[in-house]
Amino acid sequence: MIELKMMMLKSEETEHKYSSSPLEWINMDTNIAYWLHPSSNAQIQLIGNIVTWSSATVGILVYLILFLWHLLRQHRRVYTIPKDSWEHFVLAGAVCVGGWAVNYLPFFLMEKTLFLYHYLPGLTFKILLLPIVLEHIHHDILRSSVSKNTFSAVVLAWISSVYFVYRTFSPLTYGYPALSASELTALRWKDSWDILIRKR
């Protein structure tokens, strides 16, 4: 019991081993181990799909750049997209970016112990923004059929990579099958991830 408690401590100040700061959530620099099999390396971790996670962050940046670009052009009386498309883009962004900000920024003011799962509501809004940005680029930014087809191919490759990462990390999501120590080491794509490896 004492060893278990010691494993869950991050430092001498009794900070939890899997606690994290809001800045670590943006790029998924942290994870949480929930369960480890008593005799094998089978385990359940809160570790997101890094492709989706990173893409959602890029999606917010792209949205803000496009929003400011359209706003600047409209200020100069240059209207590149129809009014209804602009209103849809602004409203969707207000909901998604606003929802992300409301569910993320207050954590910087909190002094309690924080964990990666606190970011999940904000992450949801970021992911919801992705198809809005992709649709806007495809319908309102790209003009030629060649560029639209190329963009569609890139999106298809992106979706395939999301599925590949999901399949790769599913043993850590569902706790089955048990992986070897070398397989678990290969899944440590970031040095900051704490994937448990039982020493035999």
mmCIF file with all atom_site columns, C-alpha atoms in Angstrom:
data_model
loop_
_atom_site.group_PDB
_atom_site.id
_atom_site.type_symbol
_atom_site.label_atom_id
_atom_site.label_alt_id
_atom_site.label_comp_id
_atom_site.label_asym_id
_atom_site.label_entity_id
_atom_site.label_seq_id
_atom_site.pdbx_PDB_ins_code
_atom_site.Cartn_x
_atom_site.Cartn_y
_atom_site.Cartn_z
_atom_site.occupancy
_atom_site.B_iso_or_equiv
_atom_site.pdbx_formal_charge
_atom_site.auth_seq_id
_atom_site.auth_comp_id
_atom_site.auth_asym_id
_atom_site.auth_atom_id
_atom_site.pdbx_PDB_model_num
ATOM 1   C CA . MET A 1 1   ? 0.000   0.000  0.000   1.00 0.00 ? 1   MET A CA 1
ATOM 2   C CA . ILE A 1 2   ? 2.835   2.402  0.845   1.00 0.00 ? 2   ILE A CA 1
ATOM 3   C CA . GLU A 1 3   ? 4.551   1.607  -2.486  1.00 0.00 ? 3   GLU A CA 1
ATOM 4   C CA . LEU A 1 4   ? 1.320   2.370  -4.347  1.00 0.00 ? 4   LEU A CA 1
ATOM 5   C CA . LYS A 1 5   ? 0.997   5.748  -2.643  1.00 0.00 ? 5   LYS A CA 1
ATOM 6   C CA . MET A 1 6   ? 4.629   6.546  -3.375  1.00 0.00 ? 6   MET A CA 1
ATOM 7   C CA . MET A 1 7   ? 4.142   5.668  -7.049  1.00 0.00 ? 7   MET A CA 1
ATOM 8   C CA . MET A 1 8   ? 1.270   8.143  -7.288  1.00 0.00 ? 8   MET A CA 1
ATOM 9   C CA . LEU A 1 9   ? 3.310   11.060 -5.951  1.00 0.00 ? 9   LEU A CA 1
ATOM 10  C CA . LYS A 1 10  ? 5.116   13.345 -8.351  1.00 0.00 ? 10  LYS A CA 1
ATOM 11  C CA . SER A 1 11  ? 7.358   15.202 -5.925  1.00 0.00 ? 11  SER A CA 1
ATOM 12  C CA . GLU A 1 12  ? 8.047   15.802 -2.277  1.00 0.00 ? 12  GLU A CA 1
ATOM 13  C CA . GLU A 1 13  ? 5.316   18.441 -2.212  1.00 0.00 ? 13  GLU A CA 1
ATOM 14  C CA . THR A 1 14  ? 2.773   15.581 -2.549  1.00 0.00 ? 14  THR A CA 1
ATOM 15  C CA . GLU A 1 15  ? 1.795   16.624 -6.056  1.00 0.00 ? 15  GLU A CA 1
ATOM 16  C CA . HIS A 1 16  ? 0.022   13.800 -7.848  1.00 0.00 ? 16  HIS A CA 1
ATOM 17  C CA . LYS A 1 17  ? 2.208   11.895 -10.288 1.00 0.00 ? 17  LYS A CA 1
ATOM 18  C CA . TYR A 1 18  ? -0.210  12.464 -13.184 1.00 0.00 ? 18  TYR A CA 1
ATOM 19  C CA . SER A 1 19  ? -1.138  16.060 -12.407 1.00 0.00 ? 19  SER A CA 1
ATOM 20  C CA . SER A 1 20  ? -0.402  18.546 -15.167 1.00 0.00 ? 20  SER A CA 1
ATOM 21  C CA . SER A 1 21  ? -0.640  22.201 -16.107 1.00 0.00 ? 21  SER A CA 1
ATOM 22  C CA . PRO A 1 22  ? -3.002  23.658 -18.745 1.00 0.00 ? 22  PRO A CA 1
ATOM 23  C CA . LEU A 1 23  ? -0.042  24.404 -21.011 1.00 0.00 ? 23  LEU A CA 1
ATOM 24  C CA . GLU A 1 24  ? 0.758   20.674 -21.164 1.00 0.00 ? 24  GLU A CA 1
ATOM 25  C CA . TRP A 1 25  ? -2.749  19.905 -22.425 1.00 0.00 ? 25  TRP A CA 1
ATOM 26  C CA . ILE A 1 26  ? -2.499  21.826 -25.699 1.00 0.00 ? 26  ILE A CA 1
ATOM 27  C CA . ASN A 1 27  ? 0.011   19.434 -27.300 1.00 0.00 ? 27  ASN A CA 1
ATOM 28  C CA . MET A 1 28  ? -0.889  16.433 -25.140 1.00 0.00 ? 28  MET A CA 1
ATOM 29  C CA . ASP A 1 29  ? 2.440   16.431 -23.332 1.00 0.00 ? 29  ASP A CA 1
ATOM 30  C CA . THR A 1 30  ? 0.961   14.376 -20.510 1.00 0.00 ? 30  THR A CA 1
ATOM 31  C CA . ASN A 1 31  ? -1.129  11.260 -19.934 1.00 0.00 ? 31  ASN A CA 1
ATOM 32  C CA . ILE A 1 32  ? -2.817  9.428  -17.061 1.00 0.00 ? 32  ILE A CA 1
ATOM 33  C CA . ALA A 1 33  ? -2.454  5.743  -16.180 1.00 0.00 ? 33  ALA A CA 1
ATOM 34  C CA . TYR A 1 34  ? -5.686  4.321  -14.781 1.00 0.00 ? 34  TYR A CA 1
ATOM 35  C CA . TRP A 1 35  ? -5.051  0.592  -14.518 1.00 0.00 ? 35  TRP A CA 1
ATOM 36  C CA . LEU A 1 36  ? -2.165  -1.867 -14.725 1.00 0.00 ? 36  LEU A CA 1
ATOM 37  C CA . HIS A 1 37  ? -2.691  -5.625 -14.799 1.00 0.00 ? 37  HIS A CA 1
ATOM 38  C CA . PRO A 1 38  ? -1.239  -7.366 -11.706 1.00 0.00 ? 38  PRO A CA 1
ATOM 39  C CA . SER A 1 39  ? 1.021   -9.662 -13.703 1.00 0.00 ? 39  SER A CA 1
ATOM 40  C CA . SER A 1 40  ? 1.328   -8.338 -17.262 1.00 0.00 ? 40  SER A CA 1
ATOM 41  C CA . ASN A 1 41  ? 1.890   -5.062 -19.095 1.00 0.00 ? 41  ASN A CA 1
ATOM 42  C CA . ALA A 1 42  ? -1.818  -4.740 -19.954 1.00 0.00 ? 42  ALA A CA 1
ATOM 43  C CA . GLN A 1 43  ? -2.908  -1.250 -18.942 1.00 0.00 ? 43  GLN A CA 1
ATOM 44  C CA . ILE A 1 44  ? -5.472  1.474  -19.512 1.00 0.00 ? 44  ILE A CA 1
ATOM 45  C CA . GLN A 1 45  ? -4.263  5.004  -20.127 1.00 0.00 ? 45  GLN A CA 1
ATOM 46  C CA . LEU A 1 46  ? -5.880  8.327  -20.828 1.00 0.00 ? 46  LEU A CA 1
ATOM 47  C CA . ILE A 1 47  ? -3.807  9.174  -23.864 1.00 0.00 ? 47  ILE A CA 1
ATOM 48  C CA . GLY A 1 48  ? -5.486  10.873 -26.774 1.00 0.00 ? 48  GLY A CA 1
ATOM 49  C CA . ASN A 1 49  ? -5.123  10.457 -30.493 1.00 0.00 ? 49  ASN A CA 1
ATOM 50  C CA . ILE A 1 50  ? -2.185  12.773 -31.098 1.00 0.00 ? 50  ILE A CA 1
ATOM 51  C CA . VAL A 1 51  ? -3.159  13.397 -34.744 1.00 0.00 ? 51  VAL A CA 1
ATOM 52  C CA . THR A 1 52  ? -6.655  14.552 -33.787 1.00 0.00 ? 52  THR A CA 1
ATOM 53  C CA . TRP A 1 53  ? -5.305  16.481 -30.795 1.00 0.00 ? 53  TRP A CA 1
ATOM 54  C CA . SER A 1 54  ? -2.675  18.362 -32.844 1.00 0.00 ? 54  SER A CA 1
ATOM 55  C CA . SER A 1 55  ? -5.023  18.904 -35.780 1.00 0.00 ? 55  SER A CA 1
ATOM 56  C CA . ALA A 1 56  ? -7.588  20.492 -33.475 1.00 0.00 ? 56  ALA A CA 1
ATOM 57  C CA . THR A 1 57  ? -4.964  22.943 -32.217 1.00 0.00 ? 57  THR A CA 1
ATOM 58  C CA . VAL A 1 58  ? -3.944  23.785 -35.784 1.00 0.00 ? 58  VAL A CA 1
ATOM 59  C CA . GLY A 1 59  ? -7.650  24.133 -36.638 1.00 0.00 ? 59  GLY A CA 1
ATOM 60  C CA . ILE A 1 60  ? -8.115  26.928 -34.089 1.00 0.00 ? 60  ILE A CA 1
ATOM 61  C CA . LEU A 1 61  ? -5.052  28.768 -35.401 1.00 0.00 ? 61  LEU A CA 1
ATOM 62  C CA . VAL A 1 62  ? -6.229  28.420 -39.018 1.00 0.00 ? 62  VAL A CA 1
ATOM 63  C CA . TYR A 1 63  ? -9.710  29.611 -38.070 1.00 0.00 ? 63  TYR A CA 1
ATOM 64  C CA . LEU A 1 64  ? -8.353  32.723 -36.348 1.00 0.00 ? 64  LEU A CA 1
ATOM 65  C CA . ILE A 1 65  ? -6.071  33.519 -39.315 1.00 0.00 ? 65  ILE A CA 1
ATOM 66  C CA . LEU A 1 66  ? -8.931  33.108 -41.809 1.00 0.00 ? 66  LEU A CA 1
ATOM 67  C CA . PHE A 1 67  ? -11.282 35.138 -39.619 1.00 0.00 ? 67  PHE A CA 1
ATOM 68  C CA . LEU A 1 68  ? -8.813  38.044 -39.369 1.00 0.00 ? 68  LEU A CA 1
ATOM 69  C CA . TRP A 1 69  ? -8.009  37.797 -43.105 1.00 0.00 ? 69  TRP A CA 1
ATOM 70  C CA . HIS A 1 70  ? -11.702 38.010 -44.084 1.00 0.00 ? 70  HIS A CA 1
ATOM 71  C CA . LEU A 1 71  ? -12.275 40.807 -41.570 1.00 0.00 ? 71  LEU A CA 1
ATOM 72  C CA . LEU A 1 72  ? -9.385  42.824 -42.972 1.00 0.00 ? 72  LEU A CA 1
ATOM 73  C CA . ARG A 1 73  ? -10.582 42.361 -46.549 1.00 0.00 ? 73  ARG A CA 1
ATOM 74  C CA . GLN A 1 74  ? -14.132 43.343 -45.630 1.00 0.00 ? 74  GLN A CA 1
ATOM 75  C CA . HIS A 1 75  ? -12.779 46.442 -43.904 1.00 0.00 ? 75  HIS A CA 1
ATOM 76  C CA . ARG A 1 76  ? -11.251 47.325 -47.268 1.00 0.00 ? 76  ARG A CA 1
ATOM 77  C CA . ARG A 1 77  ? -14.610 46.556 -48.905 1.00 0.00 ? 77  ARG A CA 1
ATOM 78  C CA . VAL A 1 78  ? -13.312 43.421 -50.624 1.00 0.00 ? 78  VAL A CA 1
ATOM 79  C CA . TYR A 1 79  ? -15.906 40.650 -50.254 1.00 0.00 ? 79  TYR A CA 1
ATOM 80  C CA . THR A 1 80  ? -14.503 37.266 -51.231 1.00 0.00 ? 80  THR A CA 1
ATOM 81  C CA . ILE A 1 81  ? -17.266 35.058 -49.800 1.00 0.00 ? 81  ILE A CA 1
ATOM 82  C CA . PRO A 1 82  ? -21.063 35.356 -49.743 1.00 0.00 ? 82  PRO A CA 1
ATOM 83  C CA . LYS A 1 83  ? -22.660 37.044 -46.739 1.00 0.00 ? 83  LYS A CA 1
ATOM 84  C CA . ASP A 1 84  ? -24.448 33.882 -45.562 1.00 0.00 ? 84  ASP A CA 1
ATOM 85  C CA . SER A 1 85  ? -21.169 31.887 -45.687 1.00 0.00 ? 85  SER A CA 1
ATOM 86  C CA . TRP A 1 86  ? -19.444 34.591 -43.667 1.00 0.00 ? 86  TRP A CA 1
ATOM 87  C CA . GLU A 1 87  ? -22.221 34.642 -41.053 1.00 0.00 ? 87  GLU A CA 1
ATOM 88  C CA . HIS A 1 88  ? -22.124 30.846 -40.797 1.00 0.00 ? 88  HIS A CA 1
ATOM 89  C CA . PHE A 1 89  ? -18.343 30.921 -40.406 1.00 0.00 ? 89  PHE A CA 1
ATOM 90  C CA . VAL A 1 90  ? -18.483 33.609 -37.696 1.00 0.00 ? 90  VAL A CA 1
ATOM 91  C CA . LEU A 1 91  ? -21.302 31.929 -35.751 1.00 0.00 ? 91  LEU A CA 1
ATOM 92  C CA . ALA A 1 92  ? -19.696 28.480 -35.842 1.00 0.00 ? 92  ALA A CA 1
ATOM 93  C CA . GLY A 1 93  ? -16.400 29.967 -34.751 1.00 0.00 ? 93  GLY A CA 1
ATOM 94  C CA . ALA A 1 94  ? -18.014 31.910 -31.933 1.00 0.00 ? 94  ALA A CA 1
ATOM 95  C CA . VAL A 1 95  ? -19.566 28.712 -30.584 1.00 0.00 ? 95  VAL A CA 1
ATOM 96  C CA . CYS A 1 96  ? -16.490 26.495 -31.005 1.00 0.00 ? 96  CYS A CA 1
ATOM 97  C CA . VAL A 1 97  ? -13.673 28.913 -30.203 1.00 0.00 ? 97  VAL A CA 1
ATOM 98  C CA . GLY A 1 98  ? -15.771 30.484 -27.458 1.00 0.00 ? 98  GLY A CA 1
ATOM 99  C CA . GLY A 1 99  ? -16.649 27.062 -26.041 1.00 0.00 ? 99  GLY A CA 1
ATOM 100 C CA . TRP A 1 100 ? -12.976 26.066 -26.079 1.00 0.00 ? 100 TRP A CA 1
ATOM 101 C CA . ALA A 1 101 ? -11.885 29.295 -24.373 1.00 0.00 ? 101 ALA A CA 1
ATOM 102 C CA . VAL A 1 102 ? -14.582 29.094 -21.672 1.00 0.00 ? 102 VAL A CA 1
ATOM 103 C CA . ASN A 1 103 ? -13.681 25.484 -20.910 1.00 0.00 ? 103 ASN A CA 1
ATOM 104 C CA . TYR A 1 104 ? -9.906  26.016 -20.979 1.00 0.00 ? 104 TYR A CA 1
ATOM 105 C CA . LEU A 1 105 ? -8.734  29.471 -19.931 1.00 0.00 ? 105 LEU A CA 1
ATOM 106 C CA . PRO A 1 106 ? -10.255 29.445 -16.395 1.00 0.00 ? 106 PRO A CA 1
ATOM 107 C CA . PHE A 1 107 ? -7.905  26.590 -15.448 1.00 0.00 ? 107 PHE A CA 1
ATOM 108 C CA . PHE A 1 108 ? -5.001  29.056 -15.518 1.00 0.00 ? 108 PHE A CA 1
ATOM 109 C CA . LEU A 1 109 ? -6.607  30.790 -12.536 1.00 0.00 ? 109 LEU A CA 1
ATOM 110 C CA . MET A 1 110 ? -7.171  27.629 -10.492 1.00 0.00 ? 110 MET A CA 1
ATOM 111 C CA . GLU A 1 111 ? -4.814  26.549 -7.739  1.00 0.00 ? 111 GLU A CA 1
ATOM 112 C CA . LYS A 1 112 ? -6.195  23.029 -7.338  1.00 0.00 ? 112 LYS A CA 1
ATOM 113 C CA . THR A 1 113 ? -4.510  19.925 -8.711  1.00 0.00 ? 113 THR A CA 1
ATOM 114 C CA . LEU A 1 114 ? -5.286  19.593 -12.418 1.00 0.00 ? 114 LEU A CA 1
ATOM 115 C CA . PHE A 1 115 ? -5.294  16.590 -14.725 1.00 0.00 ? 115 PHE A CA 1
ATOM 116 C CA . LEU A 1 116 ? -5.490  15.992 -18.454 1.00 0.00 ? 116 LEU A CA 1
ATOM 117 C CA . TYR A 1 117 ? -9.160  14.989 -18.259 1.00 0.00 ? 117 TYR A CA 1
ATOM 118 C CA . HIS A 1 118 ? -10.051 18.565 -17.261 1.00 0.00 ? 118 HIS A CA 1
ATOM 119 C CA . TYR A 1 119 ? -9.234  19.544 -20.857 1.00 0.00 ? 119 TYR A CA 1
ATOM 120 C CA . LEU A 1 120 ? -11.679 17.139 -22.513 1.00 0.00 ? 120 LEU A CA 1
ATOM 121 C CA . PRO A 1 121 ? -14.664 19.568 -22.726 1.00 0.00 ? 121 PRO A CA 1
ATOM 122 C CA . GLY A 1 122 ? -12.456 22.224 -24.318 1.00 0.00 ? 122 GLY A CA 1
ATOM 123 C CA . LEU A 1 123 ? -10.927 19.644 -26.643 1.00 0.00 ? 123 LEU A CA 1
ATOM 124 C CA . THR A 1 124 ? -14.415 18.659 -27.804 1.00 0.00 ? 124 THR A CA 1
ATOM 125 C CA . PHE A 1 125 ? -15.090 22.212 -29.004 1.00 0.00 ? 125 PHE A CA 1
ATOM 126 C CA . LYS A 1 126 ? -11.725 22.272 -30.802 1.00 0.00 ? 126 LYS A CA 1
ATOM 127 C CA . ILE A 1 127 ? -12.529 19.041 -32.612 1.00 0.00 ? 127 ILE A CA 1
ATOM 128 C CA . LEU A 1 128 ? -15.976 20.359 -33.582 1.00 0.00 ? 128 LEU A CA 1
ATOM 129 C CA . LEU A 1 129 ? -14.267 23.332 -35.216 1.00 0.00 ? 129 LEU A CA 1
ATOM 130 C CA . LEU A 1 130 ? -12.198 21.120 -37.546 1.00 0.00 ? 130 LEU A CA 1
ATOM 131 C CA . PRO A 1 131 ? -14.949 20.220 -40.060 1.00 0.00 ? 131 PRO A CA 1
ATOM 132 C CA . ILE A 1 132 ? -16.061 23.865 -40.115 1.00 0.00 ? 132 ILE A CA 1
ATOM 133 C CA . VAL A 1 133 ? -12.565 25.004 -41.082 1.00 0.00 ? 133 VAL A CA 1
ATOM 134 C CA . LEU A 1 134 ? -12.169 22.189 -43.632 1.00 0.00 ? 134 LEU A CA 1
ATOM 135 C CA . GLU A 1 135 ? -15.546 22.965 -45.220 1.00 0.00 ? 135 GLU A CA 1
ATOM 136 C CA . HIS A 1 136 ? -14.756 26.669 -45.368 1.00 0.00 ? 136 HIS A CA 1
ATOM 137 C CA . ILE A 1 137 ? -11.411 26.058 -47.074 1.00 0.00 ? 137 ILE A CA 1
ATOM 138 C CA . HIS A 1 138 ? -12.942 23.605 -49.575 1.00 0.00 ? 138 HIS A CA 1
ATOM 139 C CA . HIS A 1 139 ? -16.014 25.673 -50.483 1.00 0.00 ? 139 HIS A CA 1
ATOM 140 C CA . ASP A 1 140 ? -14.970 29.289 -49.969 1.00 0.00 ? 140 ASP A CA 1
ATOM 141 C CA . ILE A 1 141 ? -11.187 29.482 -50.338 1.00 0.00 ? 141 ILE A CA 1
ATOM 142 C CA . LEU A 1 142 ? -10.224 26.959 -53.026 1.00 0.00 ? 142 LEU A CA 1
ATOM 143 C CA . ARG A 1 143 ? -11.506 27.800 -56.470 1.00 0.00 ? 143 ARG A CA 1
ATOM 144 C CA . SER A 1 144 ? -10.167 25.304 -59.017 1.00 0.00 ? 144 SER A CA 1
ATOM 145 C CA . SER A 1 145 ? -11.241 21.672 -59.205 1.00 0.00 ? 145 SER A CA 1
ATOM 146 C CA . VAL A 1 146 ? -7.585  20.595 -59.094 1.00 0.00 ? 146 VAL A CA 1
ATOM 147 C CA . SER A 1 147 ? -6.963  22.364 -55.793 1.00 0.00 ? 147 SER A CA 1
ATOM 148 C CA . LYS A 1 148 ? -10.216 21.001 -54.353 1.00 0.00 ? 148 LYS A CA 1
ATOM 149 C CA . ASN A 1 149 ? -9.343  17.446 -55.394 1.00 0.00 ? 149 ASN A CA 1
ATOM 150 C CA . THR A 1 150 ? -5.854  17.799 -53.938 1.00 0.00 ? 150 THR A CA 1
ATOM 151 C CA . PHE A 1 151 ? -7.309  19.141 -50.707 1.00 0.00 ? 151 PHE A CA 1
ATOM 152 C CA . SER A 1 152 ? -9.766  16.221 -50.557 1.00 0.00 ? 152 SER A CA 1
ATOM 153 C CA . ALA A 1 153 ? -6.877  13.769 -50.989 1.00 0.00 ? 153 ALA A CA 1
ATOM 154 C CA . VAL A 1 154 ? -4.991  15.454 -48.140 1.00 0.00 ? 154 VAL A CA 1
ATOM 155 C CA . VAL A 1 155 ? -8.071  15.236 -45.906 1.00 0.00 ? 155 VAL A CA 1
ATOM 156 C CA . LEU A 1 156 ? -8.457  11.544 -46.762 1.00 0.00 ? 156 LEU A CA 1
ATOM 157 C CA . ALA A 1 157 ? -4.812  10.923 -45.852 1.00 0.00 ? 157 ALA A CA 1
ATOM 158 C CA . TRP A 1 158 ? -5.367  12.802 -42.596 1.00 0.00 ? 158 TRP A CA 1
ATOM 159 C CA . ILE A 1 159 ? -8.432  10.675 -41.734 1.00 0.00 ? 159 ILE A CA 1
ATOM 160 C CA . SER A 1 160 ? -6.406  7.536  -42.504 1.00 0.00 ? 160 SER A CA 1
ATOM 161 C CA . SER A 1 161 ? -3.662  8.690  -40.127 1.00 0.00 ? 161 SER A CA 1
ATOM 162 C CA . VAL A 1 162 ? -6.253  9.316  -37.396 1.00 0.00 ? 162 VAL A CA 1
ATOM 163 C CA . TYR A 1 163 ? -7.461  5.728  -37.790 1.00 0.00 ? 163 TYR A CA 1
ATOM 164 C CA . PHE A 1 164 ? -3.889  4.385  -37.852 1.00 0.00 ? 164 PHE A CA 1
ATOM 165 C CA . VAL A 1 165 ? -3.043  6.125  -34.558 1.00 0.00 ? 165 VAL A CA 1
ATOM 166 C CA . TYR A 1 166 ? -6.315  4.898  -33.033 1.00 0.00 ? 166 TYR A CA 1
ATOM 167 C CA . ARG A 1 167 ? -5.473  1.300  -33.951 1.00 0.00 ? 167 ARG A CA 1
ATOM 168 C CA . THR A 1 168 ? -1.874  1.689  -32.745 1.00 0.00 ? 168 THR A CA 1
ATOM 169 C CA . PHE A 1 169 ? -2.857  2.971  -29.304 1.00 0.00 ? 169 PHE A CA 1
ATOM 170 C CA . SER A 1 170 ? -6.028  0.886  -28.809 1.00 0.00 ? 170 SER A CA 1
ATOM 171 C CA . PRO A 1 171 ? -4.223  -1.564 -26.446 1.00 0.00 ? 171 PRO A CA 1
ATOM 172 C CA . LEU A 1 172 ? -3.690  1.376  -24.087 1.00 0.00 ? 172 LEU A CA 1
ATOM 173 C CA . THR A 1 173 ? -7.287  2.530  -24.503 1.00 0.00 ? 173 THR A CA 1
ATOM 174 C CA . TYR A 1 174 ? -8.962  -0.827 -23.868 1.00 0.00 ? 174 TYR A CA 1
ATOM 175 C CA . GLY A 1 175 ? -6.277  -2.643 -21.865 1.00 0.00 ? 175 GLY A CA 1
ATOM 176 C CA . TYR A 1 176 ? -6.087  -5.484 -24.389 1.00 0.00 ? 176 TYR A CA 1
ATOM 177 C CA . PRO A 1 177 ? -3.999  -7.113 -25.660 1.00 0.00 ? 177 PRO A CA 1
ATOM 178 C CA . ALA A 1 178 ? -1.065  -6.944 -23.263 1.00 0.00 ? 178 ALA A CA 1
ATOM 179 C CA . LEU A 1 179 ? 1.973   -5.530 -25.032 1.00 0.00 ? 179 LEU A CA 1
ATOM 180 C CA . SER A 1 180 ? 5.608   -6.435 -24.534 1.00 0.00 ? 180 SER A CA 1
ATOM 181 C CA . ALA A 1 181 ? 8.068   -4.006 -22.984 1.00 0.00 ? 181 ALA A CA 1
ATOM 182 C CA . SER A 1 182 ? 9.559   -3.215 -26.410 1.00 0.00 ? 182 SER A CA 1
ATOM 183 C CA . GLU A 1 183 ? 6.107   -2.573 -27.912 1.00 0.00 ? 183 GLU A CA 1
ATOM 184 C CA . LEU A 1 184 ? 5.241   -0.213 -25.061 1.00 0.00 ? 184 LEU A CA 1
ATOM 185 C CA . THR A 1 185 ? 8.549   1.606  -25.465 1.00 0.00 ? 185 THR A CA 1
ATOM 186 C CA . ALA A 1 186 ? 7.755   2.078  -29.165 1.00 0.00 ? 186 ALA A CA 1
ATOM 187 C CA . LEU A 1 187 ? 4.460   3.734  -28.193 1.00 0.00 ? 187 LEU A CA 1
ATOM 188 C CA . ARG A 1 188 ? 6.233   6.372  -26.151 1.00 0.00 ? 188 ARG A CA 1
ATOM 189 C CA . TRP A 1 189 ? 6.100   8.943  -28.945 1.00 0.00 ? 189 TRP A CA 1
ATOM 190 C CA . LYS A 1 190 ? 6.811   11.765 -26.495 1.00 0.00 ? 190 LYS A CA 1
ATOM 191 C CA . ASP A 1 191 ? 9.424   11.696 -23.765 1.00 0.00 ? 191 ASP A CA 1
ATOM 192 C CA . SER A 1 192 ? 6.929   13.265 -21.363 1.00 0.00 ? 192 SER A CA 1
ATOM 193 C CA . TRP A 1 193 ? 4.481   10.335 -21.665 1.00 0.00 ? 193 TRP A CA 1
ATOM 194 C CA . ASP A 1 194 ? 4.620   7.998  -18.676 1.00 0.00 ? 194 ASP A CA 1
ATOM 195 C CA . ILE A 1 195 ? 3.734   4.595  -20.107 1.00 0.00 ? 195 ILE A CA 1
ATOM 196 C CA . LEU A 1 196 ? 4.073   1.895  -17.472 1.00 0.00 ? 196 LEU A CA 1
ATOM 197 C CA . ILE A 1 197 ? 6.436   -0.988 -18.187 1.00 0.00 ? 197 ILE A CA 1
ATOM 198 C CA . ARG A 1 198 ? 6.599   -3.851 -15.734 1.00 0.00 ? 198 ARG A CA 1
ATOM 199 C CA . LYS A 1 199 ? 10.141  -4.982 -15.040 1.00 0.00 ? 199 LYS A CA 1
ATOM 200 C CA . ARG A 1 200 ? 10.445  -8.746 -14.826 1.00 0.00 ? 200 ARG A CA 1
#
